[in-house]
Amino acid sequence: HPFSISATPEKKVVRAGLQMSSQPLIAVPYARIISRITIHLALVSLLLSTILGYLFHFERITFSICGAPNVIPSISTLIGIPVPGTVWRIGITVAAHGQIFDAFIMYRACAASSVAARTWYSILNKMVCFCQIAQQLSLLTLSYFSYLQNQLVHVGATISYAAFAILNMILSCCLFKLGHPKPWDDSEQASWRARLWSMIVILSLLPVGTYFYFRHYQYCEPYIYSIFAVCEYVMVIMTITFRISCYYDLSSCCVTVTYQKQKHL
């Protein structure tokens, strides 16, 4: 095909009596544009769907099954309401596909590392790529199957999303440490901080949120579900923040669309 996408410079190849030259048409800074869009789109989707829920469906988003007072909706509640749910699904669908693309880009970048030949590093790289893709597929599943539509699928996808997100964070931190020997430059330090602090916050809040979730359903106390919802929002935001590390890791990456010309020798 005359068009291709690559990250290699212009080159000429002689094949079967043809001279093929590759000329770049478009070069897009990946981290500066594509990665930044996917990160901000997820945040905007969360913010906009919450605002729309409060403006047009206040009673529905603050409703609790046991009747306890509640002021902050869970994300699962927002997904089940038409307008906020649609906004969430549109934004998350685009962002999730972008982050799946991130996973492949990061996999190739790590595979080109000087330590890529090490067995454990290669295994970790594959596991991180798999976990990130599985995490995004779980997010898409729970977004398109709300709690009210299919409780079993939604709960299963939510648990799967949390499990793969945590596993991805832990393995990604291990992969970074193995592939980036110290001393680190400013970009590497920023990437590590984004990974480390996001993981610490999520691992700290997960048992707290789980406790308040089950306490709400057991005792039906006022505003307990709101505390759980706050923990859920912070964990989701920290999951998105974790992806900022990709921005630093791929700061020099450029997606190039090239056109190949053929000339008979």
Coordinates of N, CA and C in Angstrom, one line a residue, residues 52-218:
L52 N -24.1 17.2 34.3 CA -25.4 17.0 33.6 C -26.3 16.2 34.6
G53 N -25.7 15.3 35.3 CA -26.5 14.5 36.3 C -27.1 15.4 37.3
Y54 N -26.4 16.3 37.9 CA -26.9 17.2 38.9 C -27.9 18.2 38.3
L55 N -27.7 18.7 37.1 CA -28.5 19.7 36.5 C -29.9 19.1 36.1
F56 N -29.9 17.9 35.6 CA -31.2 17.4 35.0 C -31.7 16.1 35.7
H57 N -30.9 15.5 36.5 CA -31.4 14.2 37.1 C -31.0 14.2 38.6
F58 N -31.2 15.3 39.3 CA -30.7 15.3 40.7 C -31.3 14.2 41.6
E59 N -32.6 14.1 41.5 CA -33.3 13.1 42.4 C -32.8 11.6 42.0
R60 N -32.6 11.4 40.7 CA -32.3 10.0 40.3 C -30.8 9.7 40.7
I61 N -29.9 10.6 40.6 CA -28.5 10.3 40.9 C -28.3 10.3 42.4
T62 N -29.1 10.9 43.2 CA -28.9 10.9 44.7 C -29.8 9.9 45.4
F63 N -30.5 9.1 44.6 CA -31.4 8.1 45.1 C -30.6 6.9 45.6
S64 N -31.0 6.4 46.8 CA -30.4 5.1 47.3 C -31.5 4.1 47.5
I65 N -31.2 2.9 47.3 CA -32.2 1.8 47.3 C -32.9 1.7 48.7
C66 N -32.1 1.9 49.8 CA -32.6 1.8 51.1 C -33.3 3.1 51.6
G67 N -33.1 4.2 50.8 CA -33.8 5.4 51.2 C -32.9 6.3 52.1
A68 N -31.6 6.0 52.3 CA -30.8 6.8 53.1 C -30.4 8.1 52.3
P69 N -30.3 9.2 53.0 CA -29.9 10.5 52.3 C -28.5 10.3 51.7
N70 N -28.4 10.9 50.4 CA -27.2 10.8 49.7 C -27.1 12.0 48.8
V71 N -25.9 12.6 48.6 CA -25.7 13.8 47.9 C -24.7 13.6 46.7
I72 N -23.9 12.5 46.7 CA -22.9 12.3 45.6 C -23.2 11.0 45.0
P73 N -23.4 11.0 43.6 CA -23.7 9.7 43.0 C -22.5 8.9 42.7
S74 N -22.6 7.6 42.6 CA -21.5 6.8 42.1 C -21.5 6.9 40.6
I75 N -20.4 6.5 40.0 CA -20.2 6.5 38.6 C -21.2 5.5 37.9
S76 N -21.4 4.4 38.6 CA -22.3 3.4 38.1 C -23.7 4.0 38.0
T77 N -24.1 4.8 38.9 CA -25.4 5.5 38.8 C -25.5 6.4 37.6
L78 N -24.4 7.2 37.4 CA -24.4 8.1 36.3 C -24.5 7.4 35.0
I79 N -23.8 6.2 34.9 CA -23.8 5.5 33.6 C -25.2 5.0 33.3
G80 N -26.1 4.7 34.3 CA -27.4 4.2 34.0 C -28.4 5.2 33.6
I81 N -28.1 6.5 33.6 CA -29.0 7.6 33.3 C -28.7 8.0 31.9
P82 N -29.7 8.2 31.0 CA -29.5 8.4 29.6 C -28.5 9.5 29.2
V83 N -28.7 10.8 29.6 CA -27.9 11.8 29.1 C -26.4 11.8 29.7
P84 N -26.3 11.7 31.0 CA -24.9 11.6 31.5 C -24.2 10.3 31.1
G85 N -25.0 9.2 31.0 CA -24.4 8.0 30.5 C -23.9 8.0 29.1
T86 N -24.6 8.7 28.2 CA -24.2 8.8 26.8 C -23.0 9.7 26.7
V87 N -22.9 10.8 27.5 CA -21.7 11.6 27.4 C -20.5 10.8 27.9
W88 N -20.7 10.1 29.0 CA -19.6 9.2 29.6 C -19.1 8.2 28.5
R89 N -20.1 7.5 27.9 CA -19.7 6.5 27.0 C -19.0 7.0 25.7
I90 N -19.4 8.1 25.2 CA -18.7 8.7 24.1 C -17.3 9.0 24.4
G91 N -17.1 9.8 25.5 CA -15.7 10.2 25.9 C -14.8 9.0 26.2
I92 N -15.4 8.1 27.0 CA -14.6 6.9 27.5 C -14.2 6.0 26.3
T93 N -15.1 5.9 25.3 CA -14.9 5.0 24.2 C -13.7 5.5 23.4
V94 N -13.6 6.8 23.1 CA -12.5 7.4 22.4 C -11.2 7.3 23.3
A95 N -11.3 7.7 24.5 CA -10.2 7.6 25.4 C -9.6 6.2 25.6
A96 N -10.5 5.2 25.7 CA -10.1 3.8 25.9 C -9.3 3.3 24.7
H97 N -9.8 3.7 23.5 CA -9.1 3.2 22.3 C -7.8 3.9 22.2
G98 N -7.7 5.2 22.6 CA -6.4 5.8 22.6 C -5.4 5.2 23.6
Q99 N -5.9 4.7 24.7 CA -5.0 4.1 25.7 C -4.7 2.7 25.3
I100 N -5.5 2.0 24.6 CA -5.1 0.7 24.0 C -4.0 0.9 23.0
F101 N -4.1 2.0 22.2 CA -3.0 2.4 21.3 C -1.7 2.7 22.1
D102 N -1.9 3.4 23.2 CA -0.8 3.7 24.1 C 0.0 2.4 24.5
A103 N -0.8 1.4 24.8 CA -0.3 0.1 25.3 C 0.7 -0.5 24.3
F104 N 0.2 -0.5 23.0 CA 1.1 -1.0 22.0 C 2.3 -0.2 21.7
I105 N 2.2 1.1 21.8 CA 3.3 2.0 21.6 C 4.3 1.8 22.7
M106 N 3.8 1.7 24.0 CA 4.7 1.5 25.1 C 5.4 0.2 25.0
Y107 N 4.6 -0.8 24.6 CA 5.2 -2.2 24.4 C 6.4 -2.1 23.5
R108 N 6.2 -1.5 22.3 CA 7.3 -1.4 21.3 C 8.5 -0.6 21.8
A109 N 8.2 0.5 22.6 CA 9.2 1.3 23.1 C 10.1 0.5 24.2
C110 N 9.4 -0.2 25.0 CA 10.1 -1.0 26.0 C 10.9 -2.2 25.4
A111 N 10.3 -2.7 24.3 CA 10.9 -3.8 23.6 C 12.2 -3.4 22.9
A112 N 12.3 -2.1 22.6 CA 13.6 -1.5 22.0 C 14.6 -1.1 23.1
S113 N 14.3 -1.3 24.4 CA 15.2 -0.9 25.4 C 16.4 -1.7 25.4
S114 N 17.5 -1.2 26.0 CA 18.8 -1.9 26.1 C 18.7 -3.1 27.0
V115 N 17.7 -3.2 27.8 CA 17.6 -4.4 28.7 C 16.4 -5.3 28.3
A116 N 15.9 -5.1 27.0 CA 14.8 -5.9 26.5 C 15.1 -7.4 26.4
A117 N 16.4 -7.7 26.3 CA 16.8 -9.1 26.1 C 16.6 -9.9 27.4
R118 N 16.5 -9.3 28.5 CA 16.4 -10.0 29.8 C 15.0 -10.6 29.8
T119 N 15.0 -11.9 30.3 CA 13.8 -12.7 30.2 C 12.7 -12.0 31.1
W120 N 13.0 -11.6 32.3 CA 11.9 -11.1 33.2 C 11.4 -9.8 32.7
Y121 N 12.3 -9.0 32.1 CA 11.9 -7.7 31.5 C 10.9 -7.9 30.4
S122 N 11.2 -8.9 29.5 CA 10.3 -9.2 28.4 C 9.0 -9.7 28.8
I123 N 9.0 -10.5 29.9 CA 7.7 -11.0 30.4 C 6.9 -9.9 31.0
L124 N 7.5 -9.1 31.8 CA 6.8 -7.9 32.4 C 6.3 -7.0 31.4
N125 N 7.0 -6.8 30.3 CA 6.5 -5.9 29.2 C 5.2 -6.4 28.6
K126 N 5.2 -7.7 28.4 CA 4.0 -8.4 27.8 C 2.9 -8.3 28.8
M127 N 3.1 -8.5 30.0 CA 2.1 -8.5 31.1 C 1.5 -7.1 31.2
V128 N 2.3 -6.1 31.2 CA 1.8 -4.7 31.4 C 0.9 -4.4 30.2
C129 N 1.4 -4.7 29.0 CA 0.6 -4.5 27.8 C -0.8 -5.2 27.9
F130 N -0.8 -6.4 28.3 CA -2.0 -7.2 28.4 C -2.9 -6.6 29.4
C131 N -2.4 -6.2 30.6 CA -3.2 -5.7 31.7 C -3.8 -4.4 31.3
Q132 N -3.1 -3.5 30.6 CA -3.7 -2.2 30.2 C -4.8 -2.4 29.2
I133 N -4.6 -3.3 28.2 CA -5.7 -3.6 27.3 C -6.9 -4.2 27.9
A134 N -6.7 -5.2 28.8 CA -7.8 -5.8 29.6 C -8.5 -4.8 30.5
Q135 N -7.7 -3.8 31.0 CA -8.3 -2.8 31.9 C -9.3 -1.9 31.0
Q136 N -8.9 -1.5 29.8 CA -9.7 -0.7 29.0 C -10.9 -1.4 28.5
L137 N -10.7 -2.7 28.1 CA -11.9 -3.5 27.7 C -12.9 -3.7 28.8
S138 N -12.4 -3.8 30.0 CA -13.3 -3.9 31.2 C -14.1 -2.6 31.4
L139 N -13.4 -1.5 31.2 CA -14.0 -0.2 31.3 C -15.1 0.0 30.3
L140 N -14.8 -0.4 29.1 CA -15.8 -0.3 28.0 C -17.0 -1.2 28.3
T141 N -16.8 -2.3 28.9 CA -17.9 -3.3 29.2 C -18.8 -2.7 30.3
L142 N -18.2 -2.2 31.4 CA -19.0 -1.7 32.5 C -19.7 -0.4 32.1
S143 N -19.1 0.3 31.1 CA -19.8 1.6 30.6 C -21.0 1.3 29.7
Y144 N -20.9 0.2 29.0 CA -22.1 -0.1 28.0 C -23.1 -1.0 28.6
F145 N -22.8 -1.6 29.8 CA -23.7 -2.4 30.5 C -23.9 -1.8 31.9
S146 N -24.9 -1.0 32.1 CA -25.1 -0.3 33.4 C -25.6 -1.3 34.4
Y147 N -25.5 -0.9 35.6 CA -26.0 -1.7 36.8 C -27.5 -2.1 36.6
L148 N -28.3 -1.2 36.1 CA -29.7 -1.4 36.0 C -30.0 -2.4 34.8
Q149 N -29.1 -2.3 33.7 CA -29.4 -3.1 32.5 C -29.0 -4.6 32.8
N150 N -27.8 -4.8 33.3 CA -27.3 -6.1 33.5 C -26.3 -6.1 34.7
Q151 N -26.9 -6.4 35.9 CA -26.1 -6.2 37.1 C -24.9 -7.1 37.2
L152 N -25.1 -8.4 36.7 CA -24.0 -9.3 36.8 C -22.8 -8.9 35.9
V153 N -23.1 -8.5 34.7 CA -22.0 -8.1 33.8 C -21.3 -6.8 34.3
H154 N -22.1 -5.9 34.8 CA -21.6 -4.6 35.3 C -20.7 -4.8 36.5
V155 N -21.1 -5.6 37.4 CA -20.3 -5.8 38.6 C -19.0 -6.6 38.3
G156 N -19.2 -7.6 37.4 CA -18.0 -8.4 37.0 C -17.0 -7.5 36.3
A157 N -17.5 -6.6 35.4 CA -16.6 -5.8 34.6 C -15.9 -4.7 35.6
T158 N -16.6 -4.3 36.6 CA -16.1 -3.3 37.5 C -15.0 -4.0 38.4
I159 N -15.2 -5.2 38.8 CA -14.2 -5.9 39.6 C -12.9 -6.2 38.7
S160 N -13.2 -6.6 37.4 CA -12.1 -6.8 36.5 C -11.3 -5.6 36.2
Y161 N -12.0 -4.5 36.0 CA -11.3 -3.2 35.8 C -10.4 -2.8 37.0
A162 N -10.9 -2.9 38.2 CA -10.1 -2.6 39.4 C -8.9 -3.5 39.5
A163 N -9.1 -4.8 39.3 CA -8.1 -5.8 39.4 C -7.0 -5.5 38.4
F164 N -7.3 -5.3 37.1 CA -6.3 -5.1 36.1 C -5.7 -3.8 36.2
A165 N -6.4 -2.8 36.7 CA -5.8 -1.4 36.9 C -4.7 -1.5 38.0
I166 N -5.0 -2.2 39.1 CA -4.0 -2.3 40.2 C -2.8 -3.1 39.7
L167 N -3.1 -4.3 39.1 CA -2.0 -5.1 38.6 C -1.1 -4.4 37.6
N168 N -1.8 -3.6 36.7 CA -1.1 -2.8 35.7 C -0.1 -1.8 36.4
M169 N -0.6 -1.2 37.4 CA 0.2 -0.2 38.1 C 1.4 -0.8 38.8
I170 N 1.2 -1.9 39.5 CA 2.3 -2.6 40.2 C 3.4 -3.1 39.2
L171 N 2.9 -3.7 38.1 CA 3.8 -4.3 37.1 C 4.5 -3.2 36.3
S172 N 3.8 -2.1 36.1 CA 4.4 -1.0 35.3 C 5.5 -0.3 36.1
C173 N 5.3 -0.2 37.4 CA 6.3 0.4 38.3 C 7.6 -0.5 38.3
C174 N 7.4 -1.8 38.3 CA 8.5 -2.8 38.3 C 9.2 -2.7 36.9
L175 N 8.4 -2.6 35.9 CA 9.0 -2.5 34.5 C 9.8 -1.2 34.4
F176 N 9.3 -0.1 34.9 CA 10.0 1.2 34.8 C 11.4 1.1 35.6
K177 N 11.3 0.5 36.8 CA 12.6 0.4 37.6 C 13.6 -0.4 36.9
L178 N 13.2 -1.5 36.2 CA 14.1 -2.4 35.5 C 14.7 -1.7 34.3
G179 N 13.9 -1.0 33.6 CA 14.3 -0.4 32.3 C 14.9 1.0 32.4
H180 N 14.9 1.6 33.6 CA 15.5 2.9 33.7 C 16.4 3.0 34.9
P181 N 17.7 2.6 34.7 CA 18.7 2.6 35.8 C 19.0 4.1 36.1
K182 N 19.2 4.3 37.4 CA 19.5 5.7 37.8 C 20.9 6.1 37.4
P183 N 21.2 7.4 37.4 CA 20.4 8.5 37.7 C 19.4 8.8 36.6
W184 N 18.2 9.4 37.0 CA 17.1 9.7 36.1 C 17.1 11.2 35.8
D185 N 16.7 11.5 34.5 CA 16.6 12.9 34.1 C 15.2 13.4 34.6
D186 N 14.9 14.6 34.3 CA 13.6 15.3 34.8 C 12.4 14.5 34.3
S187 N 12.4 14.1 33.1 CA 11.3 13.4 32.5 C 11.0 12.1 33.2
E188 N 12.1 11.4 33.4 CA 12.0 10.0 34.1 C 11.5 10.2 35.5
Q189 N 12.0 11.2 36.2 CA 11.5 11.4 37.6 C 10.1 11.8 37.6
A190 N 9.6 12.6 36.7 CA 8.2 13.0 36.6 C 7.3 11.8 36.3
S191 N 7.8 10.9 35.4 CA 7.1 9.7 35.1 C 6.9 8.8 36.3
W192 N 8.0 8.6 37.0 CA 8.0 7.8 38.2 C 7.1 8.3 39.3
R193 N 7.1 9.6 39.5 CA 6.3 10.2 40.5 C 4.8 10.0 40.2
A194 N 4.4 10.2 38.9 CA 3.1 10.0 38.5 C 2.6 8.6 38.7
R195 N 3.5 7.6 38.4 CA 3.2 6.2 38.7 C 3.0 5.9 40.2
L196 N 4.1 6.3 40.9 CA 4.1 5.9 42.3 C 3.0 6.5 43.2
W197 N 2.8 7.8 43.1 CA 1.8 8.5 43.9 C 0.3 8.1 43.5
S198 N 0.1 7.9 42.2 CA -1.2 7.4 41.8 C -1.5 6.0 42.4
M199 N -0.5 5.1 42.3 CA -0.6 3.8 42.9 C -0.8 3.8 44.4
I200 N -0.1 4.7 45.1 CA -0.2 4.7 46.6 C -1.6 5.2 47.0
V201 N -2.1 6.2 46.3 CA -3.5 6.8 46.6 C -4.5 5.7 46.4
I202 N -4.5 5.0 45.2 CA -5.5 4.0 44.9 C -5.4 2.9 45.9
L203 N -4.2 2.3 46.2 CA -4.1 1.2 47.1 C -4.6 1.6 48.5
S204 N -4.4 2.9 48.9 CA -4.9 3.4 50.2 C -6.4 3.5 50.2
L205 N -7.0 4.0 49.2 CA -8.4 4.3 49.1 C -9.3 3.1 48.9
L206 N -8.7 2.1 48.2 CA -9.5 0.9 47.8 C -10.1 0.2 49.1
P207 N -9.4 -0.1 50.1 CA -10.1 -0.7 51.3 C -11.0 0.2 52.0
V208 N -10.7 1.5 51.9 CA -11.7 2.5 52.6 C -13.0 2.5 51.8
G209 N -12.9 2.7 50.5 CA -14.1 2.7 49.7 C -14.9 1.4 49.8
T210 N -14.2 0.3 49.8 CA -14.9 -1.0 50.0 C -15.6 -1.1 51.3
Y211 N -15.0 -0.6 52.3 CA -15.6 -0.6 53.7 C -16.9 0.2 53.7
F212 N -16.9 1.4 53.2 CA -18.1 2.2 53.2 C -19.2 1.7 52.2
Y213 N -18.8 1.0 51.2 CA -19.7 0.4 50.3 C -20.6 -0.6 51.0
F214 N -19.9 -1.6 51.6 CA -20.6 -2.6 52.3 C -21.3 -2.1 53.6
R215 N -20.7 -1.1 54.2 CA -21.4 -0.5 55.4 C -22.7 0.1 55.0
H216 N -22.7 0.8 53.8 CA -24.0 1.4 53.4 C -25.1 0.3 53.2
Y217 N -24.7 -0.8 52.5 CA -25.7 -1.8 52.2 C -26.1 -2.6 53.5
Q218 N -25.3 -2.6 54.5 CA -25.6 -3.3 55.7 C -26.4 -2.5 56.7

